[in-house]
mmCIF file of C-alpha atoms in Angstrom:
data_model
loop_
_atom_site.group_PDB
_atom_site.id
_atom_site.type_symbol
_atom_site.label_atom_id
_atom_site.label_comp_id
_atom_site.label_asym_id
_atom_site.label_seq_id
_atom_site.Cartn_x
_atom_site.Cartn_y
_atom_site.Cartn_z
ATOM 1 C CA UNK X 1 0.000 0.000 0.000
ATOM 2 C CA UNK X 2 1.341 3.433 -0.946
ATOM 3 C CA UNK X 3 2.161 5.836 1.863
ATOM 4 C CA UNK X 4 2.079 9.606 1.581
ATOM 5 C CA UNK X 5 5.133 11.741 2.301
ATOM 6 C CA UNK X 6 3.730 12.999 5.592
ATOM 7 C CA UNK X 7 3.344 9.452 6.920
ATOM 8 C CA UNK X 8 6.808 8.482 5.665
ATOM 9 C CA UNK X 9 8.326 11.454 7.484
ATOM 10 C CA UNK X 10 6.499 10.617 10.716
ATOM 11 C CA UNK X 11 7.621 6.984 10.653
ATOM 12 C CA UNK X 12 11.177 8.075 9.917
ATOM 13 C CA UNK X 13 11.009 10.265 13.034
ATOM 14 C CA UNK X 14 9.831 7.280 15.082
ATOM 15 C CA UNK X 15 12.718 5.184 13.794
ATOM 16 C CA UNK X 16 15.198 7.967 14.587
ATOM 17 C CA UNK X 17 13.752 8.342 18.099
ATOM 18 C CA UNK X 18 14.297 4.621 18.698
ATOM 19 C CA UNK X 19 17.935 4.994 17.676
ATOM 20 C CA UNK X 20 18.462 8.036 19.931
ATOM 21 C CA UNK X 21 16.488 7.062 23.008
ATOM 22 C CA UNK X 22 18.053 9.125 25.797
ATOM 23 C CA UNK X 23 14.968 10.948 27.128
ATOM 24 C CA UNK X 24 11.183 10.648 26.691
ATOM 25 C CA UNK X 25 10.102 11.629 23.174
ATOM 26 C CA UNK X 26 6.429 12.348 22.559
ATOM 27 C CA UNK X 27 4.556 12.214 19.259
ATOM 28 C CA UNK X 28 1.204 13.871 18.574
ATOM 29 C CA UNK X 29 -2.147 12.057 18.431
ATOM 30 C CA UNK X 30 -2.578 9.431 15.726
ATOM 31 C CA UNK X 31 -5.431 7.145 14.729
ATOM 32 C CA UNK X 32 -5.377 3.379 15.091
ATOM 33 C CA UNK X 33 -4.085 2.830 11.555
ATOM 34 C CA UNK X 34 -0.976 4.939 12.113
ATOM 35 C CA UNK X 35 -0.448 3.435 15.561
ATOM 36 C CA UNK X 36 -0.234 0.005 13.909
ATOM 37 C CA UNK X 37 2.400 1.265 11.448
ATOM 38 C CA UNK X 38 4.375 2.838 14.288
ATOM 39 C CA UNK X 39 4.163 -0.340 16.331
ATOM 40 C CA UNK X 40 5.867 -2.406 13.612
ATOM 41 C CA UNK X 41 8.934 -0.157 13.932
ATOM 42 C CA UNK X 42 8.732 -0.034 17.718
ATOM 43 C CA UNK X 43 8.565 -3.811 18.182
ATOM 44 C CA UNK X 44 11.501 -4.306 15.859
ATOM 45 C CA UNK X 45 13.584 -1.740 17.770
ATOM 46 C CA UNK X 46 13.035 -3.291 21.198
ATOM 47 C CA UNK X 47 12.889 0.151 22.812
ATOM 48 C CA UNK X 48 10.304 0.864 25.563
ATOM 49 C CA UNK X 49 7.220 2.721 24.330
ATOM 50 C CA UNK X 50 3.652 3.477 25.291
ATOM 51 C CA UNK X 51 0.531 4.792 23.556
ATOM 52 C CA UNK X 52 -1.852 6.898 25.636
ATOM 53 C CA UNK X 53 -4.833 9.099 24.827
ATOM 54 C CA UNK X 54 -5.897 10.293 28.263
ATOM 55 C CA UNK X 55 -8.149 7.306 29.037
ATOM 56 C CA UNK X 56 -7.918 3.537 28.734
ATOM 57 C CA UNK X 57 -10.454 3.327 25.893
ATOM 58 C CA UNK X 58 -9.025 6.215 23.824
ATOM 59 C CA UNK X 59 -8.826 5.668 20.077
ATOM 60 C CA UNK X 60 -6.560 8.539 19.065
ATOM 61 C CA UNK X 61 -3.397 8.329 21.176
ATOM 62 C CA UNK X 62 0.000 9.927 21.612
ATOM 63 C CA UNK X 63 3.167 7.854 21.458
ATOM 64 C CA UNK X 64 6.050 8.115 23.918
ATOM 65 C CA UNK X 65 9.383 6.376 23.347
ATOM 66 C CA UNK X 66 11.366 6.430 26.582
ATOM 67 C CA UNK X 67 14.639 5.048 28.020
ATOM 68 C CA UNK X 68 14.514 1.796 29.963
ATOM 69 C CA UNK X 69 15.620 3.486 33.198
ATOM 70 C CA UNK X 70 12.217 5.199 33.395
ATOM 71 C CA UNK X 71 8.920 3.668 34.513
ATOM 72 C CA UNK X 72 5.925 4.116 32.211
ATOM 73 C CA UNK X 73 3.720 5.423 35.027
ATOM 74 C CA UNK X 74 6.128 8.331 35.659
ATOM 75 C CA UNK X 75 5.736 9.784 32.157
ATOM 76 C CA UNK X 76 4.239 13.286 32.051
ATOM 77 C CA UNK X 77 2.027 13.287 28.992
ATOM 78 C CA UNK X 78 1.759 16.691 27.231
ATOM 79 C CA UNK X 79 -2.009 16.626 26.858
ATOM 80 C CA UNK X 80 -5.015 18.378 28.364
ATOM 81 C CA UNK X 81 -8.742 18.389 27.696
ATOM 82 C CA UNK X 82 -11.352 21.064 27.235
ATOM 83 C CA UNK X 83 -14.880 20.304 28.444
ATOM 84 C CA UNK X 84 -18.154 22.203 28.160
ATOM 85 C CA UNK X 85 -21.864 21.589 28.783
ATOM 86 C CA UNK X 86 -23.808 20.287 25.794
ATOM 87 C CA UNK X 87 -26.518 22.936 25.796
ATOM 88 C CA UNK X 88 -27.677 22.476 22.192
ATOM 89 C CA UNK X 89 -27.593 19.662 19.581
ATOM 90 C CA UNK X 90 -24.167 18.928 18.105
ATOM 91 C CA UNK X 91 -22.095 15.983 16.984
ATOM 92 C CA UNK X 92 -18.455 14.989 16.622
ATOM 93 C CA UNK X 93 -18.169 16.626 13.185
ATOM 94 C CA UNK X 94 -19.464 19.972 14.455
ATOM 95 C CA UNK X 95 -16.794 20.103 17.160
ATOM 96 C CA UNK X 96 -13.958 18.893 14.947
ATOM 97 C CA UNK X 97 -15.020 21.282 12.186
ATOM 98 C CA UNK X 98 -14.823 24.237 14.554
ATOM 99 C CA UNK X 99 -11.316 23.227 15.660
ATOM 100 C CA UNK X 100 -10.168 22.797 12.059
ATOM 101 C CA UNK X 101 -11.664 26.199 11.205
ATOM 102 C CA UNK X 102 -9.437 27.699 13.894
ATOM 103 C CA UNK X 103 -6.420 26.265 12.085
ATOM 104 C CA UNK X 104 -5.744 23.404 14.513
ATOM 105 C CA UNK X 105 -4.334 20.323 12.777
ATOM 106 C CA UNK X 106 -5.857 16.886 13.360
ATOM 107 C CA UNK X 107 -2.662 15.585 14.995
ATOM 108 C CA UNK X 108 -3.097 18.099 17.815
ATOM 109 C CA UNK X 109 -6.517 16.702 18.734
ATOM 110 C CA UNK X 110 -7.184 13.417 20.508
ATOM 111 C CA UNK X 111 -10.602 11.890 21.110
ATOM 112 C CA UNK X 112 -13.738 13.996 20.966
ATOM 113 C CA UNK X 113 -16.301 12.490 23.320
ATOM 114 C CA UNK X 114 -19.791 13.542 24.262
ATOM 115 C CA UNK X 115 -22.934 12.362 25.940
ATOM 116 C CA UNK X 116 -26.265 14.062 26.528
ATOM 117 C CA UNK X 117 -24.799 16.414 29.159
ATOM 118 C CA UNK X 118 -21.268 17.370 28.143
ATOM 119 C CA UNK X 119 -18.517 17.385 25.534
ATOM 120 C CA UNK X 120 -14.817 16.700 26.084
ATOM 121 C CA UNK X 121 -11.953 17.243 23.648
ATOM 122 C CA UNK X 122 -8.434 15.984 24.390
ATOM 123 C CA UNK X 123 -5.683 18.119 22.845
ATOM 124 C CA UNK X 124 -1.939 18.776 22.867
ATOM 125 C CA UNK X 125 -0.843 20.792 25.900
ATOM 126 C CA UNK X 126 1.016 23.393 23.824
ATOM 127 C CA UNK X 127 -2.352 24.656 22.561
ATOM 128 C CA UNK X 128 -3.633 25.553 26.040
ATOM 129 C CA UNK X 129 -3.573 29.344 25.546
ATOM 130 C CA UNK X 130 -4.857 29.190 21.974
ATOM 131 C CA UNK X 131 -7.770 26.941 22.910
ATOM 132 C CA UNK X 132 -8.603 29.103 25.933
ATOM 133 C CA UNK X 133 -8.727 32.282 23.834
ATOM 134 C CA UNK X 134 -10.291 31.011 20.620
ATOM 135 C CA UNK X 135 -12.409 27.903 21.183
ATOM 136 C CA UNK X 136 -15.545 29.700 22.283
ATOM 137 C CA UNK X 137 -18.193 28.611 19.766
ATOM 138 C CA UNK X 138 -19.617 25.534 18.036
ATOM 139 C CA UNK X 139 -22.164 25.857 15.198
ATOM 140 C CA UNK X 140 -21.993 29.622 15.700
ATOM 141 C CA UNK X 141 -23.285 29.358 19.258
ATOM 142 C CA UNK X 142 -21.366 30.235 22.399
ATOM 143 C CA UNK X 143 -19.986 27.447 24.585
ATOM 144 C CA UNK X 144 -18.605 27.542 28.132
ATOM 145 C CA UNK X 145 -15.272 25.705 27.963
ATOM 146 C CA UNK X 146 -13.150 24.622 30.922
ATOM 147 C CA UNK X 147 -9.574 23.335 30.670
ATOM 148 C CA UNK X 148 -8.949 19.988 32.396
ATOM 149 C CA UNK X 149 -5.536 18.823 33.608
ATOM 150 C CA UNK X 150 -4.514 15.272 32.590
ATOM 151 C CA UNK X 151 -5.682 13.660 35.835
ATOM 152 C CA UNK X 152 -9.169 15.134 35.349
ATOM 153 C CA UNK X 153 -9.745 13.804 31.836
ATOM 154 C CA UNK X 154 -12.928 11.736 31.954
ATOM 155 C CA UNK X 155 -13.640 8.314 30.496
ATOM 156 C CA UNK X 156 -16.768 8.299 28.335
ATOM 157 C CA UNK X 157 -18.703 5.137 27.663
ATOM 158 C CA UNK X 158 -18.514 4.217 23.989
ATOM 159 C CA UNK X 159 -22.051 4.372 22.651
ATOM 160 C CA UNK X 160 -23.384 2.327 19.768
ATOM 161 C CA UNK X 161 -26.606 1.355 18.088
ATOM 162 C CA UNK X 162 -27.103 -2.371 17.483
ATOM 163 C CA UNK X 163 -28.349 -3.108 13.963
ATOM 164 C CA UNK X 164 -29.823 -6.369 12.710
ATOM 165 C CA UNK X 165 -29.248 -6.364 8.967
ATOM 166 C CA UNK X 166 -29.639 -8.573 5.935
ATOM 167 C CA UNK X 167 -27.077 -8.404 3.117
ATOM 168 C CA UNK X 168 -26.761 -10.294 -0.129
ATOM 169 C CA UNK X 169 -23.350 -11.652 0.958
ATOM 170 C CA UNK X 170 -20.335 -10.959 3.174
ATOM 171 C CA UNK X 171 -18.715 -8.673 0.562
ATOM 172 C CA UNK X 172 -17.526 -5.332 1.878
ATOM 173 C CA UNK X 173 -19.459 -3.220 -0.627
ATOM 174 C CA UNK X 174 -22.735 -4.943 0.210
ATOM 175 C CA UNK X 175 -22.175 -4.721 3.960
ATOM 176 C CA UNK X 176 -21.240 -1.039 4.223
ATOM 177 C CA UNK X 177 -24.178 0.065 2.103
ATOM 178 C CA UNK X 178 -26.495 -1.687 4.571
ATOM 179 C CA UNK X 179 -24.781 -0.139 7.607
ATOM 180 C CA UNK X 180 -24.672 3.449 6.320
ATOM 181 C CA UNK X 181 -27.585 3.407 3.908
ATOM 182 C CA UNK X 182 -26.456 4.283 0.400
ATOM 183 C CA UNK X 183 -26.358 2.523 -2.966
ATOM 184 C CA UNK X 184 -24.099 -0.405 -3.843
ATOM 185 C CA UNK X 185 -22.495 1.735 -6.547
ATOM 186 C CA UNK X 186 -21.692 4.461 -4.003
ATOM 187 C CA UNK X 187 -20.126 1.780 -1.810
ATOM 188 C CA UNK X 188 -17.783 0.780 -4.624
ATOM 189 C CA UNK X 189 -16.840 4.421 -5.211
ATOM 190 C CA UNK X 190 -16.055 5.054 -1.538
ATOM 191 C CA UNK X 191 -13.917 1.908 -1.333
ATOM 192 C CA UNK X 192 -11.910 2.931 -4.409
ATOM 193 C CA UNK X 193 -11.428 6.373 -2.844
ATOM 194 C CA UNK X 194 -9.730 4.617 0.119
ATOM 195 C CA UNK X 195 -12.309 5.959 2.563
ATOM 196 C CA UNK X 196 -12.990 2.522 4.044
ATOM 197 C CA UNK X 197 -10.721 0.589 6.394
ATOM 198 C CA UNK X 198 -11.136 -2.876 7.859
ATOM 199 C CA UNK X 199 -9.321 -3.433 11.150
ATOM 200 C CA UNK X 200 -7.630 -0.065 10.522
ATOM 201 C CA UNK X 201 -6.093 -1.124 7.210
ATOM 202 C CA UNK X 202 -7.251 0.473 3.950
ATOM 203 C CA UNK X 203 -9.149 -1.915 1.676
ATOM 204 C CA UNK X 204 -9.576 -1.112 -2.017
ATOM 205 C CA UNK X 205 -11.282 -4.301 -3.203
ATOM 206 C CA UNK X 206 -15.057 -4.100 -3.059
ATOM 207 C CA UNK X 207 -15.343 -7.921 -2.923
ATOM 208 C CA UNK X 208 -13.254 -8.129 0.273
ATOM 209 C CA UNK X 209 -14.902 -10.675 2.596
ATOM 210 C CA UNK X 210 -16.014 -9.451 6.025
ATOM 211 C CA UNK X 211 -15.571 -11.675 9.096
ATOM 212 C CA UNK X 212 -16.904 -11.794 12.651
ATOM 213 C CA UNK X 213 -15.228 -9.182 14.831
ATOM 214 C CA UNK X 214 -14.082 -6.962 11.968
ATOM 215 C CA UNK X 215 -13.938 -3.244 12.702
ATOM 216 C CA UNK X 216 -15.040 -1.153 9.721
ATOM 217 C CA UNK X 217 -13.970 2.498 9.742
ATOM 218 C CA UNK X 218 -15.512 4.827 7.181
ATOM 219 C CA UNK X 219 -13.899 8.258 6.903
ATOM 220 C CA UNK X 220 -16.539 10.935 7.383
ATOM 221 C CA UNK X 221 -19.201 8.427 8.445
ATOM 222 C CA UNK X 222 -17.974 6.638 11.569
ATOM 223 C CA UNK X 223 -17.127 3.154 12.750
ATOM 224 C CA UNK X 224 -18.920 -0.164 13.164
ATOM 225 C CA UNK X 225 -18.075 -3.615 14.500
ATOM 226 C CA UNK X 226 -19.368 -6.846 12.998
ATOM 227 C CA UNK X 227 -20.708 -8.548 16.117
ATOM 228 C CA UNK X 228 -22.269 -11.580 14.459
ATOM 229 C CA UNK X 229 -22.065 -12.836 10.914
ATOM 230 C CA UNK X 230 -24.041 -15.909 9.991
ATOM 231 C CA UNK X 231 -27.435 -17.326 9.410
ATOM 232 C CA UNK X 232 -29.165 -17.351 6.052
ATOM 233 C CA UNK X 233 -32.650 -16.138 5.182
ATOM 234 C CA UNK X 234 -35.120 -18.185 3.125
ATOM 235 C CA UNK X 235 -34.014 -16.168 0.084
ATOM 236 C CA UNK X 236 -30.367 -17.024 0.679
ATOM 237 C CA UNK X 237 -29.293 -13.651 2.055
ATOM 238 C CA UNK X 238 -26.902 -13.252 4.962
ATOM 239 C CA UNK X 239 -28.006 -12.123 8.429
ATOM 240 C CA UNK X 240 -25.602 -9.977 10.444
ATOM 241 C CA UNK X 241 -25.573 -8.013 13.681
ATOM 242 C CA UNK X 242 -23.573 -4.812 13.721
ATOM 243 C CA UNK X 243 -22.676 -2.367 16.496
ATOM 244 C CA UNK X 244 -22.600 1.059 14.847
ATOM 245 C CA UNK X 245 -20.888 3.681 17.002
ATOM 246 C CA UNK X 246 -22.774 6.924 17.580
#
């Protein structure tokens, strides 16, 4: 699979950090796909390392490569969170869009979590002053943000909607169009555009076969887990149960 120059540069930095491991070296937030690429280099190097995103169930996490004379639990992670009451309807994209509009790059932002009462955004510590001064609105409406130190970052329960679906087969194109509700032809287009990942690896073949436990990530749409795959209807279609994250 081809890798863009930005990813190549980042992985080269990880490799260099492993070769010059004299003090803790922190890398900005990355998604699960990049963490897997980093981990191949890290395991080969044998150097101590840890991924952390502020909570145990974080998806987007920072990497720290550190010398073996240090203990992992003594690392001081350069991250904070900003939290505010959810006083009007919004979703993950609204919050991320506002941050991007302010000129903040995706690597500076960790997980964005919310429930019915509040929203929490984990971010790189160096942005503390900028966030405090500029992150004051979402969807054009005023918010009341509060900066949280690392030990106050909250764990949010991952929420999902369980779907019982019927697909013609276990092919990727036929499964994602049932989960997200668009045409089979659109499914093929999105897959060719490399917007779909299975288990955090890009898949470009629309006839890729889905299995139990697969995690499907769809850029711009969300993530879903194949909880159960099996059982055939009278018409020969496949039954599946999917947990679609919300």
